[in-house]
Amino acid sequence: MGALSLDEIRKAQRADGPARILAIGSATLQTKCSKQRISDGNSLFWIAHPGGPAILYHIEIKLGLKAEKMKATRHVLSRYGNMSSACVFFMLDEMRKAMEYSAATTGEGLEWGVLFGFGPGLTVETVVLHSVPL
């Protein structure tokens, strides 16, 4: 298989990206979170790659997340657009800014979080994060 152009990747993401990402991502998240005995996604802070509004919406629905869980992600997406992998650094910075709002930790006041990213070929990266006290 030859290399895909950026336009071809984006077209595939728009066509069936949310379904594929959810199929792969939700299984990955369950595996990672079960090791920490975390069963409720709303008890975590979230840093999710913002592939687009449709993908974020489907992630929220599939995982039963409250809309505010994707607040930092939606902010970065609306302000900068989809910057591919670099987005996660901007979202980590948004989490860091929680200090300005008197949060108890760097993760919106929560102890545990998830960094969830995906890329071409639907590679999914998932990291369980442990926030630090301020």
PDB file of C-alpha atoms in Angstrom:
ATOM      1  CA  MET A   1       0.000   0.000   0.000  1.00  0.00           C
ATOM      2  CA  GLY A   2       1.342   3.417  -0.924  1.00  0.00           C
ATOM      3  CA  ALA A   3       1.490   6.482   1.254  1.00  0.00           C
ATOM      4  CA  LEU A   4      -1.733   8.424   1.719  1.00  0.00           C
ATOM      5  CA  SER A   5      -1.956  12.136   1.100  1.00  0.00           C
ATOM      6  CA  LEU A   6      -3.227  14.421   3.847  1.00  0.00           C
ATOM      7  CA  ASP A   7      -6.438  14.949   1.857  1.00  0.00           C
ATOM      8  CA  GLU A   8      -6.998  11.181   1.606  1.00  0.00           C
ATOM      9  CA  ILE A   9      -6.474  10.768   5.347  1.00  0.00           C
ATOM     10  CA  ARG A  10      -8.921  13.554   6.152  1.00  0.00           C
ATOM     11  CA  LYS A  11     -11.500  12.164   3.722  1.00  0.00           C
ATOM     12  CA  ALA A  12     -11.292   8.757   5.429  1.00  0.00           C
ATOM     13  CA  GLN A  13     -11.610  10.368   8.861  1.00  0.00           C
ATOM     14  CA  ARG A  14     -14.752  12.205   7.780  1.00  0.00           C
ATOM     15  CA  ALA A  15     -16.302   9.131   6.167  1.00  0.00           C
ATOM     16  CA  ASP A  16     -16.037   6.504   8.871  1.00  0.00           C
ATOM     17  CA  GLY A  17     -13.450   7.810  11.302  1.00  0.00           C
ATOM     18  CA  PRO A  18     -15.694   8.112  14.360  1.00  0.00           C
ATOM     19  CA  ALA A  19     -16.890   4.507  14.118  1.00  0.00           C
ATOM     20  CA  ARG A  20     -13.389   3.092  13.690  1.00  0.00           C
ATOM     21  CA  ILE A  21     -11.873   5.241  16.405  1.00  0.00           C
ATOM     22  CA  LEU A  22     -14.597   4.289  18.864  1.00  0.00           C
ATOM     23  CA  ALA A  23     -14.251   0.599  18.093  1.00  0.00           C
ATOM     24  CA  ILE A  24     -10.511   0.686  18.736  1.00  0.00           C
ATOM     25  CA  GLY A  25     -10.391   3.442  21.338  1.00  0.00           C
ATOM     26  CA  SER A  26     -13.086   2.260  23.722  1.00  0.00           C
ATOM     27  CA  ALA A  27     -11.465  -1.172  24.024  1.00  0.00           C
ATOM     28  CA  THR A  28      -8.088   0.452  24.658  1.00  0.00           C
ATOM     29  CA  LEU A  29      -9.538   2.785  27.292  1.00  0.00           C
ATOM     30  CA  GLN A  30     -11.280  -0.041  29.132  1.00  0.00           C
ATOM     31  CA  THR A  31      -8.033  -2.000  29.295  1.00  0.00           C
ATOM     32  CA  LYS A  32      -5.977   0.960  30.531  1.00  0.00           C
ATOM     33  CA  CYS A  33      -8.529   2.202  33.057  1.00  0.00           C
ATOM     34  CA  SER A  34      -9.335  -1.218  34.513  1.00  0.00           C
ATOM     35  CA  LYS A  35      -5.721  -1.510  35.677  1.00  0.00           C
ATOM     36  CA  GLN A  36      -6.301   1.580  37.845  1.00  0.00           C
ATOM     37  CA  ARG A  37      -9.788   0.352  38.901  1.00  0.00           C
ATOM     38  CA  ILE A  38     -11.428   3.294  37.139  1.00  0.00           C
ATOM     39  CA  SER A  39     -14.871   2.509  35.770  1.00  0.00           C
ATOM     40  CA  ASP A  40     -16.479   5.941  35.340  1.00  0.00           C
ATOM     41  CA  GLY A  41     -15.006   8.117  32.605  1.00  0.00           C
ATOM     42  CA  ASN A  42     -16.578  11.173  34.223  1.00  0.00           C
ATOM     43  CA  SER A  43     -14.263  10.756  37.227  1.00  0.00           C
ATOM     44  CA  LEU A  44     -11.279  11.486  34.946  1.00  0.00           C
ATOM     45  CA  PHE A  45      -9.911  14.538  33.198  1.00  0.00           C
ATOM     46  CA  TRP A  46      -9.651  14.089  29.428  1.00  0.00           C
ATOM     47  CA  ILE A  47      -7.113  15.094  26.825  1.00  0.00           C
ATOM     48  CA  ALA A  48      -8.492  13.732  23.564  1.00  0.00           C
ATOM     49  CA  HIS A  49      -7.133  14.334  20.087  1.00  0.00           C
ATOM     50  CA  PRO A  50      -9.713  16.628  18.443  1.00  0.00           C
ATOM     51  CA  GLY A  51     -10.142  14.974  15.068  1.00  0.00           C
ATOM     52  CA  GLY A  52     -13.278  17.027  14.637  1.00  0.00           C
ATOM     53  CA  PRO A  53     -16.602  17.816  16.309  1.00  0.00           C
ATOM     54  CA  ALA A  54     -18.225  14.578  15.071  1.00  0.00           C
ATOM     55  CA  ILE A  55     -15.480  12.427  16.567  1.00  0.00           C
ATOM     56  CA  LEU A  56     -15.687  14.240  19.915  1.00  0.00           C
ATOM     57  CA  TYR A  57     -19.475  13.900  19.956  1.00  0.00           C
ATOM     58  CA  HIS A  58     -19.281  10.153  19.289  1.00  0.00           C
ATOM     59  CA  ILE A  59     -16.589   9.679  21.941  1.00  0.00           C
ATOM     60  CA  GLU A  60     -18.806  11.450  24.498  1.00  0.00           C
ATOM     61  CA  ILE A  61     -21.821   9.320  23.577  1.00  0.00           C
ATOM     62  CA  LYS A  62     -19.967   5.986  23.439  1.00  0.00           C
ATOM     63  CA  LEU A  63     -18.159   6.529  26.738  1.00  0.00           C
ATOM     64  CA  GLY A  64     -21.076   8.268  28.484  1.00  0.00           C
ATOM     65  CA  LEU A  65     -19.060  11.421  29.130  1.00  0.00           C
ATOM     66  CA  LYS A  66     -20.515  14.730  30.224  1.00  0.00           C
ATOM     67  CA  ALA A  67     -19.955  17.523  27.694  1.00  0.00           C
ATOM     68  CA  GLU A  68     -17.606  19.418  30.024  1.00  0.00           C
ATOM     69  CA  LYS A  69     -15.134  16.503  29.923  1.00  0.00           C
ATOM     70  CA  MET A  70     -14.105  17.591  26.428  1.00  0.00           C
ATOM     71  CA  LYS A  71     -14.013  21.304  27.289  1.00  0.00           C
ATOM     72  CA  ALA A  72     -10.233  21.708  26.848  1.00  0.00           C
ATOM     73  CA  THR A  73     -10.293  19.623  23.679  1.00  0.00           C
ATOM     74  CA  ARG A  74     -13.141  21.619  22.139  1.00  0.00           C
ATOM     75  CA  HIS A  75     -11.416  24.872  23.091  1.00  0.00           C
ATOM     76  CA  VAL A  76      -8.190  23.869  21.344  1.00  0.00           C
ATOM     77  CA  LEU A  77     -10.099  22.605  18.295  1.00  0.00           C
ATOM     78  CA  SER A  78     -12.118  25.815  17.974  1.00  0.00           C
ATOM     79  CA  ARG A  79      -9.121  28.068  18.510  1.00  0.00           C
ATOM     80  CA  TYR A  80      -6.436  26.276  16.483  1.00  0.00           C
ATOM     81  CA  GLY A  81      -8.171  23.587  14.422  1.00  0.00           C
ATOM     82  CA  ASN A  82      -6.945  20.022  14.055  1.00  0.00           C
ATOM     83  CA  MET A  83      -3.155  20.214  14.318  1.00  0.00           C
ATOM     84  CA  SER A  84      -2.688  16.447  14.237  1.00  0.00           C
ATOM     85  CA  SER A  85      -0.494  15.098  17.032  1.00  0.00           C
ATOM     86  CA  ALA A  86       0.617  18.548  18.212  1.00  0.00           C
ATOM     87  CA  CYS A  87      -2.896  19.122  19.606  1.00  0.00           C
ATOM     88  CA  VAL A  88      -2.143  17.113  22.728  1.00  0.00           C
ATOM     89  CA  PHE A  89       0.547  19.594  23.804  1.00  0.00           C
ATOM     90  CA  PHE A  90      -1.951  22.443  23.535  1.00  0.00           C
ATOM     91  CA  MET A  91      -4.493  20.472  25.564  1.00  0.00           C
ATOM     92  CA  LEU A  92      -1.891  19.646  28.210  1.00  0.00           C
ATOM     93  CA  ASP A  93      -1.297  23.387  28.443  1.00  0.00           C
ATOM     94  CA  GLU A  94      -5.052  23.919  28.928  1.00  0.00           C
ATOM     95  CA  MET A  95      -4.942  21.418  31.802  1.00  0.00           C
ATOM     96  CA  ARG A  96      -1.960  23.231  33.283  1.00  0.00           C
ATOM     97  CA  LYS A  97      -4.014  26.410  33.263  1.00  0.00           C
ATOM     98  CA  ALA A  98      -6.362  24.780  35.783  1.00  0.00           C
ATOM     99  CA  MET A  99      -4.049  26.338  38.375  1.00  0.00           C
ATOM    100  CA  GLU A 100      -5.518  29.734  37.469  1.00  0.00           C
ATOM    101  CA  TYR A 101      -8.980  28.534  38.485  1.00  0.00           C
ATOM    102  CA  SER A 102      -8.000  27.293  41.959  1.00  0.00           C
ATOM    103  CA  ALA A 103      -8.099  23.623  40.993  1.00  0.00           C
ATOM    104  CA  ALA A 104      -6.507  21.227  43.460  1.00  0.00           C
ATOM    105  CA  THR A 105      -4.424  19.482  40.787  1.00  0.00           C
ATOM    106  CA  THR A 106      -3.150  20.066  37.268  1.00  0.00           C
ATOM    107  CA  GLY A 107      -5.951  17.841  35.945  1.00  0.00           C
ATOM    108  CA  GLU A 108      -8.964  20.102  36.555  1.00  0.00           C
ATOM    109  CA  GLY A 109      -8.840  19.152  40.228  1.00  0.00           C
ATOM    110  CA  LEU A 110      -9.030  15.417  39.470  1.00  0.00           C
ATOM    111  CA  GLU A 111      -6.420  12.824  40.359  1.00  0.00           C
ATOM    112  CA  TRP A 112      -6.569  10.638  37.235  1.00  0.00           C
ATOM    113  CA  GLY A 113      -6.955  11.362  33.545  1.00  0.00           C
ATOM    114  CA  VAL A 114      -6.638   9.937  30.070  1.00  0.00           C
ATOM    115  CA  LEU A 115      -4.676  11.175  27.085  1.00  0.00           C
ATOM    116  CA  PHE A 116      -6.287   9.679  23.998  1.00  0.00           C
ATOM    117  CA  GLY A 117      -4.804  10.271  20.563  1.00  0.00           C
ATOM    118  CA  PHE A 118      -5.097   8.780  17.125  1.00  0.00           C
ATOM    119  CA  GLY A 119      -3.408   9.165  13.799  1.00  0.00           C
ATOM    120  CA  PRO A 120      -3.133   7.948  10.213  1.00  0.00           C
ATOM    121  CA  GLY A 121      -3.926   4.304   9.779  1.00  0.00           C
ATOM    122  CA  LEU A 122      -6.036   4.679  12.915  1.00  0.00           C
ATOM    123  CA  THR A 123      -3.178   4.241  15.301  1.00  0.00           C
ATOM    124  CA  VAL A 124      -4.579   4.801  18.790  1.00  0.00           C
ATOM    125  CA  GLU A 125      -2.415   5.930  21.693  1.00  0.00           C
ATOM    126  CA  THR A 126      -3.840   5.901  25.197  1.00  0.00           C
ATOM    127  CA  VAL A 127      -2.037   6.996  28.344  1.00  0.00           C
ATOM    128  CA  VAL A 128      -3.452   7.035  31.868  1.00  0.00           C
ATOM    129  CA  LEU A 129      -2.260  10.227  33.565  1.00  0.00           C
ATOM    130  CA  HIS A 130      -1.792  10.912  37.272  1.00  0.00           C
ATOM    131  CA  SER A 131      -2.037  14.605  38.072  1.00  0.00           C
ATOM    132  CA  VAL A 132       0.126  16.377  40.600  1.00  0.00           C
ATOM    133  CA  PRO A 133      -0.972  18.500  43.557  1.00  0.00           C
ATOM    134  CA  LEU A 134      -0.418  22.207  43.146  1.00  0.00           C
TER     135      LEU A 134
END
